[in-house]
């Protein structure tokens, strides 16, 4: 027993030591993928990771990468766990990582202070710290295409234009972690200004799939509208419970992480009418997605089930990869280099232009709203639209709803100030 | 041949009572210490990239060793089982955060050591039920502590200074002009600080458990009624065990957030982590200081090394390796508990025995 253990440990150590060679060839762009296909949120993390991977793999197969340099991806499993996320960060940052897409607010919060030190930007697309939209305070963090607070303001605008907000009661059901609590300051700020009443229904991570208590309270409080900030198994459960308590589903709006195929397919017909926010196109009727099918999925280089290509989260992962590749292109153009560094990538993220013309050029016409990199504004113009579940698929029901910039901006500025208040060493940047 | 006490004579009581009576042990510890102080901070671990070795392996392992030491005092030496370790670490972390935001100019190392006392007070408070209940019932009581404290970390906004994301973010702090916390702190600095605190706490723990207090803990563990009859006061023994254990957990929690993670939400202190720490203690060896070191190192590094092995040697996806490591660690725990219920520390003991007579069988 003892001898075997020793031999086993020794041989493992030798195997590990012998294989220590991680050298990247010339002309490669290294993109770490902090994804999660396991754990409580694996069901949602998987399609996102597939979309992200497949788009970049398509660029490699079709164009030979970006600007002549192949993209090398390394997937690291975080299981949505902040400690594992940091481990993945440490394991990949030394290999010339260009940008991190943590896909978890918890991991993002830990990477934000590290990014200026390691000079690798963080792109928190549709999650993370809302205040990171202030480019002058957070030079290394990017929140394209829009932040949670802008999204919430778009949703409120939609409610306002569908029967008004004044005198109404808005229920807010959220996953009780950093992510779910993120929009509360905005809600509390605008509720008195816009004249609506607020009712909060937190759902602890452990109770994601047992929300009867919360929905009992919803029944008691009788809100006119419900807004949800959920993720993973919480979403389907909430829609099912809402249907069970006979809450009108066309007055129940989920944010962009609460309105995917992965969430509503298990609910099916019962979820008909449920509304969700989104900022990335639905379906495969885009030339770029056809290319992804042709070069990657049909070629057997994808982990995705072909029937899930074009689903909400798949396309969002793909959109994240589009932002990354466009920023790389911009960085290559500015610096004139083929192989760029994290610092160049930061410049790229502040200078890329993804307007409708460019979207059409890369094969995604009308896929999403315009996004323009900017030094001051790390958030972009939004492009949040609403979609409705028809029992088997999502249908776009509104055009992009611009956020209430006048309300959100001062809040973002205050939050950014608060972030650096107790960090005297924090370094911002000055924009022209 | 090795580890033979033959020829090492003790000529005074002081020599007889020293912590490491064997010359080989002294040499061994000295070698480990030399490696830890003069090799690791400069070169990391062989075969691994430097910052990865420091930030993902060495620093967390040392921090979790402090946790394991603390939990071992409670579970291994006093026999009071606890599932609230994660939350007690959280108390230390939040206390440290509050203290350093109130007193930004005070030396952060002192604040980390002081925040342990807050955790000790909370631990002693939740240890009160142990005077009346034992075994499974005590597990439930400590589990209640875990959930109550987790609730506090979410609901009491004062604890995280009303931060909208509900997380505590570590400010940069300097000690004698060297940046110790925050992202700008070098891995070597953070490692050496953690190592220093660990060594200090190990010496204290080692001497506590072989002294009067430690003996009273062990008496309570072995048979509480008998202990009471010989004059050990259970109130004092049990509560001191809870307090000392929670002190260690609190310090390690503060270290975890301030010198390793850099920011933390309640998720870093949840019940899954409490289980993980319990595994470390059981796996390493109950009632053993060495075991705490081994358990923490093994439970933390095994999945990481397995993942690296899968990636480099067999070129397996990290997702598959993640699942493999979950299965493997579960099976290993069951296997080791059946084959060697006293954990890695016992294996080490057996190894020493073998070395003693090696290479001659008798």
CSV table of C-alpha atoms in Angstrom, one decimal, chain A:
chain,number,residue,atom,x,y,z
A,1,UNK,CA,0.0,0.0,0.0
A,2,UNK,CA,2.6,2.5,1.1
A,3,UNK,CA,5.1,1.6,-1.6
A,4,UNK,CA,2.4,1.8,-4.3
A,5,UNK,CA,1.4,5.2,-3.1
A,6,UNK,CA,4.9,6.5,-3.2
A,7,UNK,CA,5.5,5.1,-6.7
A,8,UNK,CA,2.3,6.5,-7.9
A,9,UNK,CA,3.0,10.0,-6.6
A,10,UNK,CA,6.5,9.9,-8.0
A,11,UNK,CA,5.5,8.8,-11.5
A,12,UNK,CA,2.8,11.5,-11.5
A,13,UNK,CA,5.3,14.1,-10.5
A,14,UNK,CA,7.7,13.0,-13.2
A,15,UNK,CA,5.0,13.0,-15.9
A,16,UNK,CA,4.0,16.5,-14.8
A,17,UNK,CA,7.5,17.8,-14.8
A,18,UNK,CA,8.5,16.3,-18.1
A,19,UNK,CA,5.7,17.9,-19.9
A,20,UNK,CA,6.5,21.4,-18.9
A,21,UNK,CA,6.6,23.2,-22.2
A,22,UNK,CA,4.1,25.8,-23.1
A,23,UNK,CA,5.4,27.7,-26.0
A,24,UNK,CA,3.2,29.6,-28.4
A,25,UNK,CA,4.2,29.8,-32.0
A,26,UNK,CA,4.6,33.1,-33.8
A,27,UNK,CA,1.5,34.7,-35.2
A,28,UNK,CA,-0.9,33.5,-32.6
A,29,UNK,CA,-3.4,35.4,-30.5
A,30,UNK,CA,-4.1,33.7,-27.2
A,31,UNK,CA,-7.7,34.0,-25.8
A,32,UNK,CA,-8.4,32.3,-22.6
A,33,UNK,CA,-11.9,31.0,-22.2
A,34,UNK,CA,-13.2,31.0,-18.6
A,35,UNK,CA,-16.2,28.9,-19.2
A,36,UNK,CA,-18.4,26.7,-17.1
A,37,UNK,CA,-20.0,23.5,-18.4
A,38,UNK,CA,-20.4,22.0,-15.0
A,39,UNK,CA,-21.9,23.2,-11.7
A,40,UNK,CA,-25.3,24.7,-11.0
A,41,UNK,CA,-25.2,27.1,-13.9
A,42,UNK,CA,-23.6,24.7,-16.4
A,43,UNK,CA,-26.8,24.5,-18.4
A,44,UNK,CA,-26.5,28.2,-19.3
A,45,UNK,CA,-22.7,28.3,-19.5
A,46,UNK,CA,-22.5,25.6,-22.1
A,47,UNK,CA,-24.3,27.3,-25.0
A,48,UNK,CA,-22.5,30.5,-24.3
A,49,UNK,CA,-19.1,28.8,-24.4
A,50,UNK,CA,-20.0,27.0,-27.6
A,51,UNK,CA,-21.0,30.2,-29.3
A,52,UNK,CA,-17.9,32.0,-28.2
A,53,UNK,CA,-15.6,29.1,-29.3
A,54,UNK,CA,-17.4,28.4,-32.6
A,55,UNK,CA,-17.2,32.0,-33.9
A,56,UNK,CA,-13.5,32.2,-33.3
A,57,UNK,CA,-12.9,28.7,-34.6
A,58,UNK,CA,-14.9,29.8,-37.7
A,59,UNK,CA,-12.6,32.8,-38.2
A,60,UNK,CA,-9.6,30.4,-37.9
A,61,UNK,CA,-11.0,28.0,-40.4
A,62,UNK,CA,-12.4,30.6,-42.9
A,63,UNK,CA,-10.0,33.5,-42.7
A,64,UNK,CA,-7.0,31.9,-41.0
A,65,UNK,CA,-7.6,33.9,-37.9
A,66,UNK,CA,-7.8,37.6,-37.4
A,67,UNK,CA,-5.5,39.8,-39.5
A,68,UNK,CA,-3.3,36.9,-40.4
A,69,UNK,CA,-2.8,35.6,-36.9
A,70,UNK,CA,-4.5,32.4,-35.7
A,71,UNK,CA,-6.5,32.5,-32.6
A,72,UNK,CA,-5.5,30.0,-29.9
A,73,UNK,CA,-8.2,29.4,-27.3
A,74,UNK,CA,-7.7,27.6,-24.0
A,75,UNK,CA,-10.8,26.7,-22.1
A,76,UNK,CA,-10.7,26.6,-18.4
A,77,UNK,CA,-13.6,25.4,-16.3
A,78,UNK,CA,-14.6,27.7,-13.5
A,79,UNK,CA,-17.9,26.0,-12.5
A,80,UNK,CA,-19.1,29.6,-11.8
A,81,UNK,CA,-16.9,29.5,-8.7
A,82,UNK,CA,-14.9,32.6,-7.9
A,83,UNK,CA,-11.9,30.7,-6.5
A,84,UNK,CA,-11.6,28.4,-9.5
A,85,UNK,CA,-12.0,31.5,-11.7
A,86,UNK,CA,-9.0,33.0,-10.1
A,87,UNK,CA,-7.1,29.8,-10.5
A,88,UNK,CA,-7.9,29.8,-14.2
A,89,UNK,CA,-6.8,33.4,-14.5
A,90,UNK,CA,-3.5,32.6,-12.9
A,91,UNK,CA,-3.1,29.5,-15.0
A,92,UNK,CA,-3.6,31.4,-18.3
A,93,UNK,CA,-2.5,35.0,-17.9
A,94,UNK,CA,1.2,34.1,-18.3
A,95,UNK,CA,0.6,32.7,-21.8
A,96,UNK,CA,0.0,36.1,-23.4
A,97,UNK,CA,-3.7,36.4,-22.7
A,98,UNK,CA,-5.3,39.3,-24.6
A,99,UNK,CA,-8.6,39.7,-22.8
A,100,UNK,CA,-10.6,37.9,-20.1
A,101,UNK,CA,-14.3,37.2,-20.5
A,102,UNK,CA,-15.1,35.8,-17.0
A,103,UNK,CA,-18.8,35.2,-17.6
A,104,UNK,CA,-19.5,35.6,-13.9
A,105,UNK,CA,-19.9,38.7,-11.8
A,106,UNK,CA,-18.2,37.1,-8.9
A,107,UNK,CA,-15.0,36.3,-10.9
A,108,UNK,CA,-15.1,39.7,-12.6
A,109,UNK,CA,-15.1,41.5,-9.3
A,110,UNK,CA,-11.8,39.7,-8.5
A,111,UNK,CA,-10.2,40.4,-11.8
A,112,UNK,CA,-11.0,44.1,-12.0
A,113,UNK,CA,-8.2,45.1,-9.5
A,114,UNK,CA,-5.8,42.6,-11.1
A,115,UNK,CA,-6.3,43.8,-14.7
A,116,UNK,CA,-4.3,47.1,-14.5
A,117,UNK,CA,-1.4,45.3,-12.8
A,118,UNK,CA,-1.2,42.5,-15.3
A,119,UNK,CA,-2.2,44.8,-18.2
A,120,UNK,CA,-4.9,42.5,-19.5
A,121,UNK,CA,-8.3,44.0,-20.1
A,122,UNK,CA,-11.5,42.4,-18.8
A,123,UNK,CA,-14.6,42.4,-21.1
A,124,UNK,CA,-17.6,41.9,-18.9
A,125,UNK,CA,-20.2,41.7,-21.6
A,126,UNK,CA,-23.6,42.2,-20.0
A,127,UNK,CA,-22.6,41.4,-16.4
A,128,UNK,CA,-20.0,42.4,-13.8
A,129,UNK,CA,-19.7,45.8,-12.1
A,130,UNK,CA,-22.1,48.4,-13.7
A,131,UNK,CA,-19.7,51.2,-12.6
A,132,UNK,CA,-17.1,49.8,-14.9
A,133,UNK,CA,-18.9,51.7,-17.7
A,134,UNK,CA,-16.9,54.8,-16.6
A,135,UNK,CA,-13.9,54.5,-18.7
A,136,UNK,CA,-12.0,57.2,-16.9
A,137,UNK,CA,-12.1,55.3,-13.6
A,138,UNK,CA,-11.8,51.8,-15.1
A,139,UNK,CA,-9.4,52.0,-18.0
A,140,UNK,CA,-9.0,48.2,-18.1
A,141,UNK,CA,-12.6,47.1,-17.7
A,142,UNK,CA,-15.2,47.1,-20.5
A,143,UNK,CA,-18.9,46.6,-20.3
A,144,UNK,CA,-20.0,46.6,-23.9
A,145,UNK,CA,-22.7,46.7,-25.1
A,146,UNK,CA,-24.4,47.9,-22.0
A,147,UNK,CA,-24.6,47.6,-18.2
A,148,UNK,CA,-27.2,46.2,-15.9
A,149,UNK,CA,-28.4,49.6,-14.9
A,150,UNK,CA,-29.0,50.7,-18.5
A,151,UNK,CA,-30.8,47.5,-19.1
A,152,UNK,CA,-33.1,48.0,-16.1
A,153,UNK,CA,-33.8,51.5,-17.4
A,154,UNK,CA,-34.7,50.1,-20.8
A,155,UNK,CA,-37.1,47.6,-19.2
A,156,UNK,CA,-38.7,50.3,-17.1
A,157,UNK,CA,-39.1,52.4,-20.2
A,158,UNK,CA,-41.0,49.5,-21.9
A,159,UNK,CA,-43.3,49.2,-18.9
A,160,UNK,CA,-43.8,53.0,-18.9
A,161,UNK,CA,-44.9,52.9,-22.5
A,162,UNK,CA,-47.2,49.9,-21.9
A,163,UNK,CA,-49.7,51.3,-19.4
A,164,UNK,CA,-47.4,53.6,-17.4
A,165,UNK,CA,-45.3,53.3,-14.3
A,166,UNK,CA,-47.0,55.9,-12.0
A,167,UNK,CA,-48.8,54.4,-9.1
A,168,UNK,CA,-47.9,50.8,-10.1
A,169,UNK,CA,-46.2,48.2,-8.0
A,170,UNK,CA,-43.2,46.6,-9.5
A,171,UNK,CA,-41.9,43.3,-8.1
A,172,UNK,CA,-38.3,42.5,-8.4
A,173,UNK,CA,-37.3,38.8,-8.1
A,174,UNK,CA,-33.5,38.2,-8.1
A,175,UNK,CA,-30.8,35.7,-7.4
A,176,UNK,CA,-29.4,36.8,-4.1
A,177,UNK,CA,-25.8,37.2,-5.1
A,178,UNK,CA,-23.8,40.1,-6.3
A,179,UNK,CA,-25.2,39.7,-9.8
A,180,UNK,CA,-28.8,39.8,-8.7
A,181,UNK,CA,-28.4,42.8,-6.3
A,182,UNK,CA,-26.6,44.9,-8.9
A,183,UNK,CA,-29.7,46.8,-10.2
A,184,UNK,CA,-31.2,47.5,-6.8
A,185,UNK,CA,-29.5,50.9,-6.3
A,186,UNK,CA,-31.0,52.0,-9.6
A,187,UNK,CA,-34.5,50.7,-8.7
A,188,UNK,CA,-34.4,52.4,-5.4
A,189,UNK,CA,-33.3,55.7,-7.0
A,190,UNK,CA,-35.9,55.8,-9.7
A,191,UNK,CA,-38.9,54.4,-7.8
A,192,UNK,CA,-39.8,57.6,-6.1
A,193,UNK,CA,-38.9,59.7,-9.1
A,194,UNK,CA,-41.1,57.7,-11.5
A,195,UNK,CA,-43.7,57.2,-8.9
A,196,UNK,CA,-43.9,53.4,-8.6
A,197,UNK,CA,-43.7,51.1,-5.6
A,198,UNK,CA,-41.1,48.5,-5.2
A,199,UNK,CA,-41.4,44.9,-3.8
A,200,UNK,CA,-38.3,42.8,-3.5
A,201,UNK,CA,-38.2,39.0,-3.7
A,202,UNK,CA,-34.7,37.6,-3.1
A,203,UNK,CA,-34.0,34.0,-4.0
A,204,UNK,CA,-31.0,32.4,-2.3
A,205,UNK,CA,-28.7,30.3,-4.5
A,206,UNK,CA,-29.7,27.2,-2.6
A,207,UNK,CA,-33.4,27.8,-3.1
A,208,UNK,CA,-33.2,28.4,-6.9
A,209,UNK,CA,-35.5,25.5,-7.6
A,210,UNK,CA,-37.8,25.9,-4.6
A,211,UNK,CA,-39.4,29.4,-5.0
A,212,UNK,CA,-42.9,28.7,-3.7
A,213,UNK,CA,-42.3,30.9,-0.7
A,214,UNK,CA,-41.3,33.9,-2.9
A,215,UNK,CA,-44.3,33.4,-5.2
A,216,UNK,CA,-46.6,33.1,-2.3
A,217,UNK,CA,-45.4,36.6,-1.3
A,218,UNK,CA,-45.8,37.8,-4.9
A,219,UNK,CA,-49.4,36.7,-4.6
A,220,UNK,CA,-49.8,38.6,-1.4
A,221,UNK,CA,-48.1,41.7,-2.6
A,222,UNK,CA,-50.0,41.7,-6.0
A,223,UNK,CA,-47.4,43.6,-8.1
A,224,UNK,CA,-48.6,44.9,-11.5
A,225,UNK,CA,-45.3,43.9,-13.2
A,226,UNK,CA,-42.5,41.5,-12.2
A,227,UNK,CA,-38.9,41.9,-13.3
A,228,UNK,CA,-36.4,39.1,-12.8
A,229,UNK,CA,-32.7,39.0,-12.5
A,230,UNK,CA,-32.1,35.2,-12.5
A,231,UNK,CA,-29.6,32.7,-13.8
A,232,UNK,CA,-29.5,29.0,-14.3
A,233,UNK,CA,-32.2,26.8,-12.9
A,234,UNK,CA,-33.8,29.7,-11.2
A,235,UNK,CA,-35.3,31.0,-14.4
A,236,UNK,CA,-37.4,28.1,-15.4
A,237,UNK,CA,-38.5,27.6,-11.9
A,238,UNK,CA,-39.7,31.2,-11.6
A,239,UNK,CA,-41.6,31.1,-14.9
A,240,UNK,CA,-43.3,27.8,-13.9
A,241,UNK,CA,-44.2,29.3,-10.5
A,242,UNK,CA,-45.5,32.4,-12.1
A,243,UNK,CA,-47.7,30.4,-14.4
A,244,UNK,CA,-48.9,28.3,-11.4
A,245,UNK,CA,-49.8,31.4,-9.4
A,246,UNK,CA,-51.6,32.7,-12.5
A,247,UNK,CA,-49.4,35.8,-12.7
A,248,UNK,CA,-49.9,37.2,-16.2
A,249,UNK,CA,-46.7,36.2,-18.0
A,250,UNK,CA,-46.8,39.1,-20.5
A,251,UNK,CA,-46.2,41.3,-17.5
A,252,UNK,CA,-43.2,39.3,-16.3
A,253,UNK,CA,-39.9,40.5,-17.8
A,254,UNK,CA,-36.6,38.7,-17.3
A,255,UNK,CA,-33.3,40.3,-17.9
A,256,UNK,CA,-31.0,39.1,-20.6
A,257,UNK,CA,-29.6,36.3,-18.5
A,258,UNK,CA,-33.2,35.1,-17.7
A,259,UNK,CA,-34.5,34.7,-21.2
A,260,UNK,CA,-32.7,32.0,-23.1
A,261,UNK,CA,-33.8,28.8,-24.8
A,262,UNK,CA,-32.1,26.8,-22.1
A,263,UNK,CA,-34.5,28.5,-19.6
A,264,UNK,CA,-37.8,28.3,-21.4
A,265,UNK,CA,-37.6,25.1,-23.4
A,266,UNK,CA,-38.2,23.0,-20.2
A,267,UNK,CA,-41.2,25.2,-19.4
A,268,UNK,CA,-42.6,25.0,-23.0
A,269,UNK,CA,-46.1,25.9,-23.7
A,270,UNK,CA,-46.8,26.9,-20.0
A,271,UNK,CA,-44.3,29.8,-20.4
A,272,UNK,CA,-46.1,31.4,-23.3
A,273,UNK,CA,-46.2,35.2,-23.1
A,274,UNK,CA,-43.1,35.6,-20.9
A,275,UNK,CA,-40.9,38.5,-21.9
A,276,UNK,CA,-37.2,38.8,-21.8
A,277,UNK,CA,-34.5,41.3,-22.6
A,278,UNK,CA,-31.8,40.6,-25.1
A,279,UNK,CA,-29.1,42.3,-27.1
A,280,UNK,CA,-28.0,39.7,-29.6
A,281,UNK,CA,-29.9,38.4,-32.6
A,282,UNK,CA,-31.9,35.2,-32.5
A,283,UNK,CA,-31.7,32.4,-35.0
A,284,UNK,CA,-29.3,31.3,-37.7
A,285,UNK,CA,-30.5,33.6,-40.5
A,286,UNK,CA,-27.2,35.4,-40.7
A,287,UNK,CA,-24.4,34.7,-43.1
A,288,UNK,CA,-21.9,34.5,-40.3
A,289,UNK,CA,-23.9,31.9,-38.5
A,290,UNK,CA,-24.2,29.9,-41.7
A,291,UNK,CA,-20.4,30.0,-41.9
A,292,UNK,CA,-20.2,28.8,-38.4
A,293,UNK,CA,-22.4,25.9,-39.3
A,294,UNK,CA,-20.4,25.2,-42.4
A,295,UNK,CA,-16.9,25.5,-41.1
A,296,UNK,CA,-17.2,24.5,-37.5
A,297,UNK,CA,-20.4,22.7,-36.5
A,298,UNK,CA,-20.7,20.5,-39.6
A,299,UNK,CA,-17.0,19.9,-39.6
A,300,UNK,CA,-17.4,18.4,-36.2
A,301,UNK,CA,-15.2,20.9,-34.5
A,302,UNK,CA,-17.9,22.2,-32.1
A,303,UNK,CA,-19.2,20.8,-28.9
A,304,UNK,CA,-22.6,22.3,-29.6
A,305,UNK,CA,-25.6,20.3,-30.6
A,306,UNK,CA,-26.4,21.6,-34.1
A,307,UNK,CA,-30.0,22.3,-33.0
A,308,UNK,CA,-28.8,24.7,-30.4
A,309,UNK,CA,-26.9,26.9,-32.8
A,310,UNK,CA,-28.7,30.2,-33.1
A,311,UNK,CA,-30.3,30.0,-29.7
A,312,UNK,CA,-30.2,33.0,-27.4
A,313,UNK,CA,-27.1,32.1,-25.3
A,314,UNK,CA,-25.3,30.6,-28.2
A,315,UNK,CA,-25.7,33.8,-30.2
A,316,UNK,CA,-24.7,35.9,-27.2
A,317,UNK,CA,-21.5,33.9,-26.8
A,318,UNK,CA,-20.9,34.4,-30.5
A,319,UNK,CA,-21.5,38.1,-30.1
A,320,UNK,CA,-18.9,38.2,-27.3
A,321,UNK,CA,-16.5,36.6,-29.7
A,322,UNK,CA,-17.4,39.2,-32.3
A,323,UNK,CA,-16.6,42.0,-29.9
A,324,UNK,CA,-13.2,40.3,-29.1
A,325,UNK,CA,-12.3,39.8,-32.7
A,326,UNK,CA,-13.4,43.3,-33.7
A,327,UNK,CA,-11.3,44.8,-30.9
A,328,UNK,CA,-8.3,42.7,-32.1
A,329,UNK,CA,-8.7,44.0,-35.6
A,330,UNK,CA,-8.9,47.6,-34.3
A,331,UNK,CA,-5.8,47.0,-32.2
A,332,UNK,CA,-3.9,45.5,-35.1
A,333,UNK,CA,-4.8,48.5,-37.2
A,334,UNK,CA,-3.7,51.1,-34.6
A,335,UNK,CA,-0.4,49.4,-33.7
A,336,UNK,CA,0.4,47.9,-37.1
A,337,UNK,CA,1.3,44.7,-35.5
A,338,UNK,CA,-0.2,41.3,-36.3
A,339,UNK,CA,0.5,39.8,-32.8
A,340,UNK,CA,-0.8,42.2,-30.2
A,341,UNK,CA,-0.5,42.4,-26.4
A,342,UNK,CA,-3.0,43.0,-23.7
A,343,UNK,CA,-2.2,46.7,-23.7
A,344,UNK,CA,-2.8,46.9,-27.5
A,345,UNK,CA,-6.0,45.0,-26.9
A,346,UNK,CA,-7.1,47.7,-24.5
A,347,UNK,CA,-6.6,50.3,-27.2
A,348,UNK,CA,-8.6,48.1,-29.6
A,349,UNK,CA,-11.4,47.9,-27.1
A,350,UNK,CA,-11.5,51.6,-26.9
A,351,UNK,CA,-11.4,52.2,-30.6
A,352,UNK,CA,-13.4,49.6,-32.5
A,353,UNK,CA,-16.5,50.6,-34.4
A,354,UNK,CA,-19.3,48.0,-34.8
A,355,UNK,CA,-22.0,49.9,-36.6
A,356,UNK,CA,-24.7,48.4,-38.8
A,357,UNK,CA,-22.4,48.7,-41.9
A,358,UNK,CA,-19.7,46.8,-40.2
A,359,UNK,CA,-22.2,44.2,-38.8
A,360,UNK,CA,-23.4,43.6,-42.4
A,361,UNK,CA,-19.8,43.3,-43.5
A,362,UNK,CA,-19.0,40.5,-41.1
A,363,UNK,CA,-22.2,38.7,-41.9
A,364,UNK,CA,-24.4,39.8,-39.0
A,365,UNK,CA,-26.8,42.4,-40.5
A,366,UNK,CA,-29.2,43.8,-37.9
A,367,UNK,CA,-27.8,41.4,-35.3
A,368,UNK,CA,-27.6,44.0,-32.6
A,369,UNK,CA,-27.5,47.8,-32.0
A,370,UNK,CA,-24.4,49.9,-32.8
A,371,UNK,CA,-21.5,49.7,-30.4
A,372,UNK,CA,-18.5,52.0,-30.6
A,373,UNK,CA,-15.4,51.7,-28.5
A,374,UNK,CA,-14.7,54.8,-26.5
A,375,UNK,CA,-12.2,56.0,-23.9
A,376,UNK,CA,-14.8,57.6,-21.6
A,377,UNK,CA,-17.8,55.4,-22.2
A,378,UNK,CA,-16.9,51.7,-21.7
A,379,UNK,CA,-20.5,50.8,-22.0
A,380,UNK,CA,-21.8,51.7,-25.4
A,381,UNK,CA,-25.2,52.7,-26.5
A,382,UNK,CA,-27.2,49.8,-25.4
A,383,UNK,CA,-29.2,48.0,-28.0
A,384,UNK,CA,-31.5,46.2,-25.6
A,385,UNK,CA,-34.6,44.9,-27.1
A,386,UNK,CA,-37.4,42.7,-25.8
A,387,UNK,CA,-38.4,39.3,-26.9
A,388,UNK,CA,-41.4,37.1,-26.1
A,389,UNK,CA,-41.7,33.3,-25.7
A,390,UNK,CA,-44.3,31.9,-28.0
A,391,UNK,CA,-44.4,28.5,-26.4
A,392,UNK,CA,-41.6,27.0,-28.5
A,393,UNK,CA,-39.3,29.9,-29.5
A,394,UNK,CA,-38.4,33.5,-28.9
A,395,UNK,CA,-39.8,36.3,-31.0
A,396,UNK,CA,-38.4,39.8,-31.1
A,397,UNK,CA,-41.2,42.2,-30.0
A,398,UNK,CA,-39.6,45.6,-29.8
A,399,UNK,CA,-36.9,47.6,-31.5
A,400,UNK,CA,-33.9,48.5,-29.4
A,401,UNK,CA,-35.0,50.6,-26.4
A,402,UNK,CA,-32.3,53.2,-25.6
A,403,UNK,CA,-31.5,53.5,-21.8
A,404,UNK,CA,-32.4,56.5,-19.7
A,405,UNK,CA,-28.9,57.9,-19.8
A,406,UNK,CA,-29.8,60.9,-17.7
A,407,UNK,CA,-30.7,58.7,-14.8
A,408,UNK,CA,-28.0,56.0,-15.2
A,409,UNK,CA,-25.0,58.3,-15.8
A,410,UNK,CA,-25.0,60.1,-12.5
A,411,UNK,CA,-25.5,56.8,-10.7
A,412,UNK,CA,-22.6,55.2,-12.6
A,413,UNK,CA,-20.4,58.2,-11.8
A,414,UNK,CA,-21.2,58.0,-8.1
A,415,UNK,CA,-20.6,54.3,-8.0
A,416,UNK,CA,-17.3,54.7,-9.8
A,417,UNK,CA,-16.3,57.3,-7.2
A,418,UNK,CA,-17.4,55.1,-4.4
A,419,UNK,CA,-15.3,52.2,-5.8
A,420,UNK,CA,-12.1,54.2,-5.7
A,421,UNK,CA,-12.9,56.1,-2.5
A,422,UNK,CA,-11.3,53.6,-0.3
A,423,UNK,CA,-8.5,52.7,-2.8
A,424,UNK,CA,-6.2,55.7,-2.8
A,425,UNK,CA,-3.8,53.9,-5.1
A,426,UNK,CA,-6.4,53.3,-7.8
A,427,UNK,CA,-5.3,54.6,-11.2
A,428,UNK,CA,-7.8,56.0,-13.7
A,429,UNK,CA,-7.1,57.6,-17.0
A,430,UNK,CA,-7.8,60.9,-18.6
A,431,UNK,CA,-9.7,60.9,-21.8
A,432,UNK,CA,-9.4,63.6,-24.4
